[in-house]
CSV table of C-alpha atoms in Angstrom, one decimal:
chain,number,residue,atom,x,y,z
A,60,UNK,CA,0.0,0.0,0.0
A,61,UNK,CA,1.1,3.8,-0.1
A,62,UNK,CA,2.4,5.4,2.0
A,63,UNK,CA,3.0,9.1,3.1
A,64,UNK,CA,4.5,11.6,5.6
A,65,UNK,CA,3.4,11.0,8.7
A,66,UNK,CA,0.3,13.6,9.8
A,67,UNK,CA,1.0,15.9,12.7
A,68,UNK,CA,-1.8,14.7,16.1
A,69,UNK,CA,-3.2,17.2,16.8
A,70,UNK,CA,-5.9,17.8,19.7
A,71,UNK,CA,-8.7,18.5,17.5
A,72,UNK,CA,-10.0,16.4,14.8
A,73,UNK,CA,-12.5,18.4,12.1
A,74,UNK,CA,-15.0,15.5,11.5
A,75,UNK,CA,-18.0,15.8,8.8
A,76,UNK,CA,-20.8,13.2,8.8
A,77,UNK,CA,-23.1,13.4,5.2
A,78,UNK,CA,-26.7,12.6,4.7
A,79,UNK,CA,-27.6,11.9,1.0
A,80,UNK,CA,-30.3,10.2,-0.7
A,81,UNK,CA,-28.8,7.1,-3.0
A,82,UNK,CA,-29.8,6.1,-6.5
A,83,UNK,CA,-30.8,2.3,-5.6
A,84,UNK,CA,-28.0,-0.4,-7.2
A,85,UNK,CA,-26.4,2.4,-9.4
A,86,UNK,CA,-22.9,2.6,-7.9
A,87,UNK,CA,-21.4,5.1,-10.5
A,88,UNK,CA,-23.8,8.1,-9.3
A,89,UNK,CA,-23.5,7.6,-5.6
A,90,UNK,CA,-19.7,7.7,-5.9
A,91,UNK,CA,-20.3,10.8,-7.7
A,92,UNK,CA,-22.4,11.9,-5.2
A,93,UNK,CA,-19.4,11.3,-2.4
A,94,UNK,CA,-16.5,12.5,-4.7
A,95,UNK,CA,-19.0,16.2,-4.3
A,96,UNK,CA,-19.1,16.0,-0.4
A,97,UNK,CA,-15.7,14.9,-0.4
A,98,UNK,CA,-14.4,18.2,-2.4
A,99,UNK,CA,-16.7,20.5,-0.6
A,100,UNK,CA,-14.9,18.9,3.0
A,101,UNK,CA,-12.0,19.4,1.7
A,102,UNK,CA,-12.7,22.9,1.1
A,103,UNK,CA,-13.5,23.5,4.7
A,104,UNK,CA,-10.2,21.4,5.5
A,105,UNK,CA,-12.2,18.5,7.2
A,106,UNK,CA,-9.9,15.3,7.9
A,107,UNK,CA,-12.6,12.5,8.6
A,108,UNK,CA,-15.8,12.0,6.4
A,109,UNK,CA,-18.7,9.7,7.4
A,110,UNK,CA,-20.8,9.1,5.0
A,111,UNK,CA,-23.8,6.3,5.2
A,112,UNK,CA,-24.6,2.3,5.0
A,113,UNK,CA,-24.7,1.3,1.9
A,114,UNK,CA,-24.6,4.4,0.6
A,115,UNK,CA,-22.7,2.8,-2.5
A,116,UNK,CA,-24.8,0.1,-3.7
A,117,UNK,CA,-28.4,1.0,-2.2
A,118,UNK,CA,-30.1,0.0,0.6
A,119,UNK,CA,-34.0,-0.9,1.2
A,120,UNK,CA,-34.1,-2.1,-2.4
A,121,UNK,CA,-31.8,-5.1,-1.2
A,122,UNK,CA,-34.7,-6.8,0.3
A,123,UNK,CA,-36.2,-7.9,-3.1
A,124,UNK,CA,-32.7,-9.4,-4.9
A,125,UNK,CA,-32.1,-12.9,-5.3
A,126,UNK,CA,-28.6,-14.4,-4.7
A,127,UNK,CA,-27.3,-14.1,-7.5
A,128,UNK,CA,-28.9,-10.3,-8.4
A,129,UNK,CA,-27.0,-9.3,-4.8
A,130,UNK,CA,-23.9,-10.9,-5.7
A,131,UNK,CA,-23.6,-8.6,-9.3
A,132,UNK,CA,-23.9,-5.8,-7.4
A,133,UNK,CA,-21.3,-7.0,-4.4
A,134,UNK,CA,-17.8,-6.3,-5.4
A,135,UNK,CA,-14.5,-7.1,-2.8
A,136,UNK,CA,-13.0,-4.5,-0.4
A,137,UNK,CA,-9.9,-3.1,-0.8
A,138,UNK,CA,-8.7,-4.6,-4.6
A,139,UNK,CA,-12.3,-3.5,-5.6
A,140,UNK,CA,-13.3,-0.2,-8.2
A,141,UNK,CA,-15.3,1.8,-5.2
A,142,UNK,CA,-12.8,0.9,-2.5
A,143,UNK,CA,-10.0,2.1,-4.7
A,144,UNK,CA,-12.4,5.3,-5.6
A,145,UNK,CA,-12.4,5.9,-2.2
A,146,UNK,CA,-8.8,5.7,-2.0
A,147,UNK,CA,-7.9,8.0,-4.7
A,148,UNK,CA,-10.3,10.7,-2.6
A,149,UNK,CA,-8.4,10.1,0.4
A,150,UNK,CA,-5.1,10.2,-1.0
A,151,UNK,CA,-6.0,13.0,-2.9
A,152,UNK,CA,-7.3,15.0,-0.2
A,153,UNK,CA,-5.4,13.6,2.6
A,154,UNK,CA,-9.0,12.9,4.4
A,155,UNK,CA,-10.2,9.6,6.3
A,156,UNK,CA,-13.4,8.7,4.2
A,157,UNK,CA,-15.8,5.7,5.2
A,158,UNK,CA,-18.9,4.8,3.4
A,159,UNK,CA,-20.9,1.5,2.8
A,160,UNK,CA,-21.6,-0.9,0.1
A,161,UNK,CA,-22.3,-4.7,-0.3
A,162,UNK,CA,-18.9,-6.7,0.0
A,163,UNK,CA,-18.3,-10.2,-1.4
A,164,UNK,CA,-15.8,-12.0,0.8
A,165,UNK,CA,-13.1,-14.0,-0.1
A,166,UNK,CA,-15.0,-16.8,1.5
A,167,UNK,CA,-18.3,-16.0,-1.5
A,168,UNK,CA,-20.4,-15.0,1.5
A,169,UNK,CA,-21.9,-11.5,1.0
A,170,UNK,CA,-22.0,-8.7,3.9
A,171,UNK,CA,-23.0,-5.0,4.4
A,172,UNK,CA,-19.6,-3.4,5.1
A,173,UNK,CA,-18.0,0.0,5.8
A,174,UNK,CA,-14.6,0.7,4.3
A,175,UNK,CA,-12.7,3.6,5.8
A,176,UNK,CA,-10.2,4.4,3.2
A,177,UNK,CA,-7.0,6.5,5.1
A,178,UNK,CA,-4.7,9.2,3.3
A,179,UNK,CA,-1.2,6.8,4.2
A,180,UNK,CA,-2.7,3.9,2.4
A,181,UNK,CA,-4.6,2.0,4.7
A,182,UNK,CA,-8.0,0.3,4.8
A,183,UNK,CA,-10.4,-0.6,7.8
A,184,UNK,CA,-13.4,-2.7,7.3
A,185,UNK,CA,-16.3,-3.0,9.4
A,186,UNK,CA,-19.0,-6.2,8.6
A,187,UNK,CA,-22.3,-5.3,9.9
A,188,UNK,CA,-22.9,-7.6,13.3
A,189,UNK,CA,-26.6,-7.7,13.5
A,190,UNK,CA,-28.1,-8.0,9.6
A,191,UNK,CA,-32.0,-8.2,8.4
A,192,UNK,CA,-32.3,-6.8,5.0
A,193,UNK,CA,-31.7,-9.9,2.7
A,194,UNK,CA,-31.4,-13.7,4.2
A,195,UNK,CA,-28.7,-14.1,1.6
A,196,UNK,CA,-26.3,-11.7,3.5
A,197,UNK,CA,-23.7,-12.7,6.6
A,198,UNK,CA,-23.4,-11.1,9.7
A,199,UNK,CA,-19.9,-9.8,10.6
A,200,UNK,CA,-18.2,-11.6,13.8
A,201,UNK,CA,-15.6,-8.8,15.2
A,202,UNK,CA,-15.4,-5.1,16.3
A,203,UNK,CA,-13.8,-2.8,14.2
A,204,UNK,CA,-11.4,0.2,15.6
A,205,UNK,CA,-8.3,1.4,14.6
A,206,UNK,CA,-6.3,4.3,14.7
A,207,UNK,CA,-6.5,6.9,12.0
A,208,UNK,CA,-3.2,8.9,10.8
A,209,UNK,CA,-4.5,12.1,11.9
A,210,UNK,CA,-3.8,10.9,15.4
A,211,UNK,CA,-7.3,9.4,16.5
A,212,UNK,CA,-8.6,5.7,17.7
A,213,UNK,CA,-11.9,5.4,15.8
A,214,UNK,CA,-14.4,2.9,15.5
A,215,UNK,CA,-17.5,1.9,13.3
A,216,UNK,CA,-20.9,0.2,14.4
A,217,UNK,CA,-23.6,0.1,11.5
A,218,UNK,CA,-27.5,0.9,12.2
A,219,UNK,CA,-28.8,-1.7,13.8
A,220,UNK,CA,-25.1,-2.8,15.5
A,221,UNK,CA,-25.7,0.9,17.7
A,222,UNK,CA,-29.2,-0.2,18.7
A,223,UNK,CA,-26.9,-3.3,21.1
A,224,UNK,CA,-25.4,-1.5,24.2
A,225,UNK,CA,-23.0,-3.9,24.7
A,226,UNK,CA,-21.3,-3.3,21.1
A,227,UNK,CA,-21.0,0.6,21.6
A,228,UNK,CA,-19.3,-0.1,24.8
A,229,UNK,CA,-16.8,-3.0,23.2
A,230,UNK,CA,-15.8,-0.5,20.7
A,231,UNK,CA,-15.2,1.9,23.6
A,232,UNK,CA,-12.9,-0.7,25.5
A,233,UNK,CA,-10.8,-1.2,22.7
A,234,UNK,CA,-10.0,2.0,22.8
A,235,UNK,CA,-12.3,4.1,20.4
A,236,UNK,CA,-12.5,7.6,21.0
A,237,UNK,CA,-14.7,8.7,18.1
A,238,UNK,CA,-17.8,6.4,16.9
A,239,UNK,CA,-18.6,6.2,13.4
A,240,UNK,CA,-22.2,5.2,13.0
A,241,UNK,CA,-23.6,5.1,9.0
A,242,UNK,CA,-27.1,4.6,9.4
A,243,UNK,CA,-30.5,4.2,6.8
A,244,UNK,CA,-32.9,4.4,8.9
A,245,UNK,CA,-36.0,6.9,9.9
A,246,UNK,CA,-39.5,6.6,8.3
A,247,UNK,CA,-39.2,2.8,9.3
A,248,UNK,CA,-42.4,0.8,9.9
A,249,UNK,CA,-41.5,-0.2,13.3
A,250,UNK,CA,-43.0,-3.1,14.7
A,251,UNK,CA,-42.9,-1.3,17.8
A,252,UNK,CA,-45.8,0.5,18.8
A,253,UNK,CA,-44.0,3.6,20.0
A,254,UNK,CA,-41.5,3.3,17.3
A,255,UNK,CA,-40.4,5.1,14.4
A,256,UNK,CA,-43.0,5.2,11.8
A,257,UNK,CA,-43.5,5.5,8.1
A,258,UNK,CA,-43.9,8.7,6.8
A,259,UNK,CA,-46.5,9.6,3.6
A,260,UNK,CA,-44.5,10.1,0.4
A,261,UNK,CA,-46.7,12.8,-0.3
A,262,UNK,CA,-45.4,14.6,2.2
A,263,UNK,CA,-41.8,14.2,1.0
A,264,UNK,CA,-42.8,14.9,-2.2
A,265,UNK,CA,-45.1,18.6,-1.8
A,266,UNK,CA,-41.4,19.3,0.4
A,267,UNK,CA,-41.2,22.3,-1.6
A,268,UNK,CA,-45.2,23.6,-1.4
A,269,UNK,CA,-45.4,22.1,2.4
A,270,UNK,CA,-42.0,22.5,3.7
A,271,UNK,CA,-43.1,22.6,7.2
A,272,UNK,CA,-45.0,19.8,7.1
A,273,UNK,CA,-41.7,17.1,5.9
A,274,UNK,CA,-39.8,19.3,9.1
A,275,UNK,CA,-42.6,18.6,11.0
A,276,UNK,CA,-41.8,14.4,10.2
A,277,UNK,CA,-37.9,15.1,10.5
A,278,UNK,CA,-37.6,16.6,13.7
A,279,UNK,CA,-40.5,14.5,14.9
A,280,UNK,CA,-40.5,10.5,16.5
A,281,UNK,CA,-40.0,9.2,13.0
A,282,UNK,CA,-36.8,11.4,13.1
A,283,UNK,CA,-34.7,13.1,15.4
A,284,UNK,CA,-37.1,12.1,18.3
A,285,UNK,CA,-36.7,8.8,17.9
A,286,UNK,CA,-32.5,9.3,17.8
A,287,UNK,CA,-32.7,11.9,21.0
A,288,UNK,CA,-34.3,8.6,22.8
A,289,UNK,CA,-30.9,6.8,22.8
A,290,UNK,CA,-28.4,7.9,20.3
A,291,UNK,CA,-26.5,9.9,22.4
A,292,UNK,CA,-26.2,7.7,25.3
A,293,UNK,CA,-24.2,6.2,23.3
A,294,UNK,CA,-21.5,9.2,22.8
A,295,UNK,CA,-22.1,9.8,26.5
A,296,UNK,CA,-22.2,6.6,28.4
A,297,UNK,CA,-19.4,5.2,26.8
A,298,UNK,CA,-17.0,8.6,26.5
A,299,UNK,CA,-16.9,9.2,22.6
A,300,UNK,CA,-17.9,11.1,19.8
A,301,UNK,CA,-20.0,10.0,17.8
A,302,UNK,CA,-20.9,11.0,13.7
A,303,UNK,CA,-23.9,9.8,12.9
A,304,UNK,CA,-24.9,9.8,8.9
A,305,UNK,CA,-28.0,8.4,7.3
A,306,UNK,CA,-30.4,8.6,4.2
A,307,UNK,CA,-32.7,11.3,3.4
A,308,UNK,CA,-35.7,11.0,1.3
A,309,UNK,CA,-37.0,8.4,-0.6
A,310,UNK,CA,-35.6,4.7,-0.2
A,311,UNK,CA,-37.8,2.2,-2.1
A,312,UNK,CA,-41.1,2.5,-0.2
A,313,UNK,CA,-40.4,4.2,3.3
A,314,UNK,CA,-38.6,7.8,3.4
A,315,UNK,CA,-35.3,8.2,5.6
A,316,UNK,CA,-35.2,11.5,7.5
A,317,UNK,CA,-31.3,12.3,7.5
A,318,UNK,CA,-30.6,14.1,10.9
A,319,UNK,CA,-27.3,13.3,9.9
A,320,UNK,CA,-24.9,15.1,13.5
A,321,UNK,CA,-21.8,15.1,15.3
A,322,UNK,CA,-22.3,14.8,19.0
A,323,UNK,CA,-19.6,14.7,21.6
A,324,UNK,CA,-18.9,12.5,24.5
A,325,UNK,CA,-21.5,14.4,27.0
A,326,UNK,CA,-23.9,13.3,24.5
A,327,UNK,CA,-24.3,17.3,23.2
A,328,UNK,CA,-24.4,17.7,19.6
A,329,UNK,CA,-22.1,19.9,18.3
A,330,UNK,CA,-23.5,20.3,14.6
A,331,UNK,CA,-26.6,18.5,12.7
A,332,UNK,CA,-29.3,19.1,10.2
A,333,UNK,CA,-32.9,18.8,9.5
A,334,UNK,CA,-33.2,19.4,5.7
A,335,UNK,CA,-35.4,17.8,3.7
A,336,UNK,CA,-32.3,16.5,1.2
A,337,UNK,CA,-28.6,16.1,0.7
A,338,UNK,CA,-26.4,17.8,3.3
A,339,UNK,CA,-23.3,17.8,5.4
A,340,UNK,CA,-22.6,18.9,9.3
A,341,UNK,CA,-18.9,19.9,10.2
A,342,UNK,CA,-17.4,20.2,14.0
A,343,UNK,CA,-14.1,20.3,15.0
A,344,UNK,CA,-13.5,17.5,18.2
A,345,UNK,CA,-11.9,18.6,21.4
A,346,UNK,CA,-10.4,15.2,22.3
A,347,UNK,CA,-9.4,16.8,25.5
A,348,UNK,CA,-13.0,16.8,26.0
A,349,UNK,CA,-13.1,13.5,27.1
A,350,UNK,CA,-9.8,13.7,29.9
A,351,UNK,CA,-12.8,14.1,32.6
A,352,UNK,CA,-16.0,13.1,31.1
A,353,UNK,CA,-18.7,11.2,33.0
A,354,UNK,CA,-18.7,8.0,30.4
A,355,UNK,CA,-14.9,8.0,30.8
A,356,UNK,CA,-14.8,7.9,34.0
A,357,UNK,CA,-17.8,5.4,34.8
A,358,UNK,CA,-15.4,3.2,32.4
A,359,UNK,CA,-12.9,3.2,35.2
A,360,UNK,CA,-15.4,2.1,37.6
A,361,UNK,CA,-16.6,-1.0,36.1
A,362,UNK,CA,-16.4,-4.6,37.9
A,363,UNK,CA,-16.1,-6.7,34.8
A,364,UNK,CA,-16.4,-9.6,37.7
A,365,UNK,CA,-19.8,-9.0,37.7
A,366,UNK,CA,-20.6,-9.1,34.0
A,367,UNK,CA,-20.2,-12.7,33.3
A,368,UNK,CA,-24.2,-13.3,32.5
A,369,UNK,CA,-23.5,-10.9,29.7
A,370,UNK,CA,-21.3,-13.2,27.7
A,371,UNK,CA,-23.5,-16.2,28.2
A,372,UNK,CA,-27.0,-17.0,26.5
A,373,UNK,CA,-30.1,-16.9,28.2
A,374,UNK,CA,-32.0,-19.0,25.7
A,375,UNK,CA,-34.4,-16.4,24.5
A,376,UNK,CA,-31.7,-14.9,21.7
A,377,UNK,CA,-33.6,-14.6,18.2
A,378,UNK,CA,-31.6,-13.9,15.0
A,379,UNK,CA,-31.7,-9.9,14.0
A,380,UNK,CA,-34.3,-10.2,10.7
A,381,UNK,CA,-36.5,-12.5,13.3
A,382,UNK,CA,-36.4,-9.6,15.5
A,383,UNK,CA,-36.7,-6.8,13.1
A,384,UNK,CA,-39.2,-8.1,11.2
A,385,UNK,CA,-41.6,-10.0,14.0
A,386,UNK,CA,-41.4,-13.1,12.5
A,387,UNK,CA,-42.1,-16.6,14.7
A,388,UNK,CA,-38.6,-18.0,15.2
A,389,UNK,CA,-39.8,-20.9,13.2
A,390,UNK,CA,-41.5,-19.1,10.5
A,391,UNK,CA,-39.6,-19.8,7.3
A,392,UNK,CA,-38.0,-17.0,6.0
């Protein structure tokens, strides 16, 4: 791999985290889409991008592709035409840049995964621990954080992986001091019954005649209030910052609602945005915020002699798409 001259640590970190609405399976325009918020970060001198899951391949639409239909759209991290993309970008710009796609494995099995390509060269990949949207894709088996060359320990848990508190805090033991979390979600039919809901396409699409009306459905518990409820306990009981980036708009038949944010480790957001389309937030992180912060210091306090029931199953685990979707555990699926 490449190589350059190593980047000067510096306290701060100037983060961005994207929202943007992706053309379903066409690969070519989404990259086209990140190349655009990758030169506008650049611009504003930002050093990590987030941008979100699946963003490169398409999302929702998964659900309906056979085997073989989601392995011609897969393609291999690392040696493969959107990972070296996002290469060129980072080298280019000497930025961190992460955003998802549909990864075939050198094993043939298929997984949602989040490369983070690195301005010296380097690759992370994260494979998405808790799966749902297609029976025909693996779940990942490992954490994923590693240290960046601008100087920071970062790590990566995809939608549904942040919904487990035991995986944000994992990622914090080994060491993570800034969360990426790439999301699609918002606008979801819940099977919860105080859950995120769908929202009416006909409201997304009068966004320009009703505007307050689609804000209205952003900012409301099919949006942000639904993320207030728990997102940033995850920044705050674990100590880290966290960028959070999602769809907006339109994904097959439900609508995200973007909120993409930066929050930092008290939890506090520190940038984010409600429009009603593609967008970016930007904060610099104080990692001297987190010397004396209360997650940081609970850490210190644990008694991991008293977790053991944590590692061990109680018999009532389900598989993810049995829990997402409310199916019987022996339903066929």
């Amino acid at each position: 791999m490449a190589s350059t001259v190593p980047i000067d640590e510096p306290q701060t970190l100037r983060a961005a985290a994207v929202q943007f609405q992706h053309a379903p399976g066409d690969k070519s325009t989404n990259l086209g889409i990140i190349r655009h918020f990758v030169e506008q970060a650049a611009e504003r001198q930002v050093q990590l991008i987030c941008f979100p899951e699946c963003c490169i391949s398409g999302y929702w639409h998964l659900r309906h592709l056979t085997r073989d239909q989601l392995v011609g759209l897969a393609e291999p991290v690392f040696d493969g035409p959107a990972s070296r993309q996002l290469m060129d970008l980072a080298q280019r710009h000497r930025m961190t840049i992460g955003a998802g796609l549909i990864e075939i494995g050198a094993d043939g099995g298929l997984y949602n995964t989040y490369v983070v390509a690195m301005p010296d060269g380097r690759f992370a990949r994260h494979r998405k621990l808790h799966v749902f949207v297609s029976e025909y894709l693996s779940p990942g088996d490992a954490y994923t954080v590693f240290d960046t060359p601008h100087g920071w320990r970062v790590g990566v848990l995809i939608c549904y992986d942040n919904n487990i508190i035991e995986n944000a805090r994992a990622t914090a033991l080994a060491g993570a001091e800034l969360l990426l979390a790439p999301h699609q979600t918002g606008g979801c039919d819940s099977g919860s019954p105080h859950g995120m809901k769908v929202i009416d396409r006909a409201v997304w699409d009068n966004r320009e005649q009703n505007p307050a009306a689609i804000e209205a459905e952003i900012r409301g518990d099919k949006g942000r209030g639904w993320l207030m409820r728990w997102l940033p306990s995850r920044a705050h009981d674990n100590g880290m910052f966290l960028a959070f980036s999602n769809g907006v708009g339109p994904d097959d038949n439900e609508v995200r609602t973007g909120n993409a944010m930066l929050l930092d480790p008290y939890g506090r957001i520190l940038a984010e945005t409600c429009k009603a389309g593609d967008d970016m937030v930007v904060a610099d992180l104080d990692r001297r915020l987190r010397d004396r912060c209360t997650g940081a210091r609970w850490i210190l306090a644990r008694r991991p002699e008293l977790y053991v029931p944590l590692a061990q199953r109680t018999g009532r685990e389900l598989d993810t798409r049995t829990v997402r979707f409310g199916l019987e555990p022996n339903r066929p699926r």
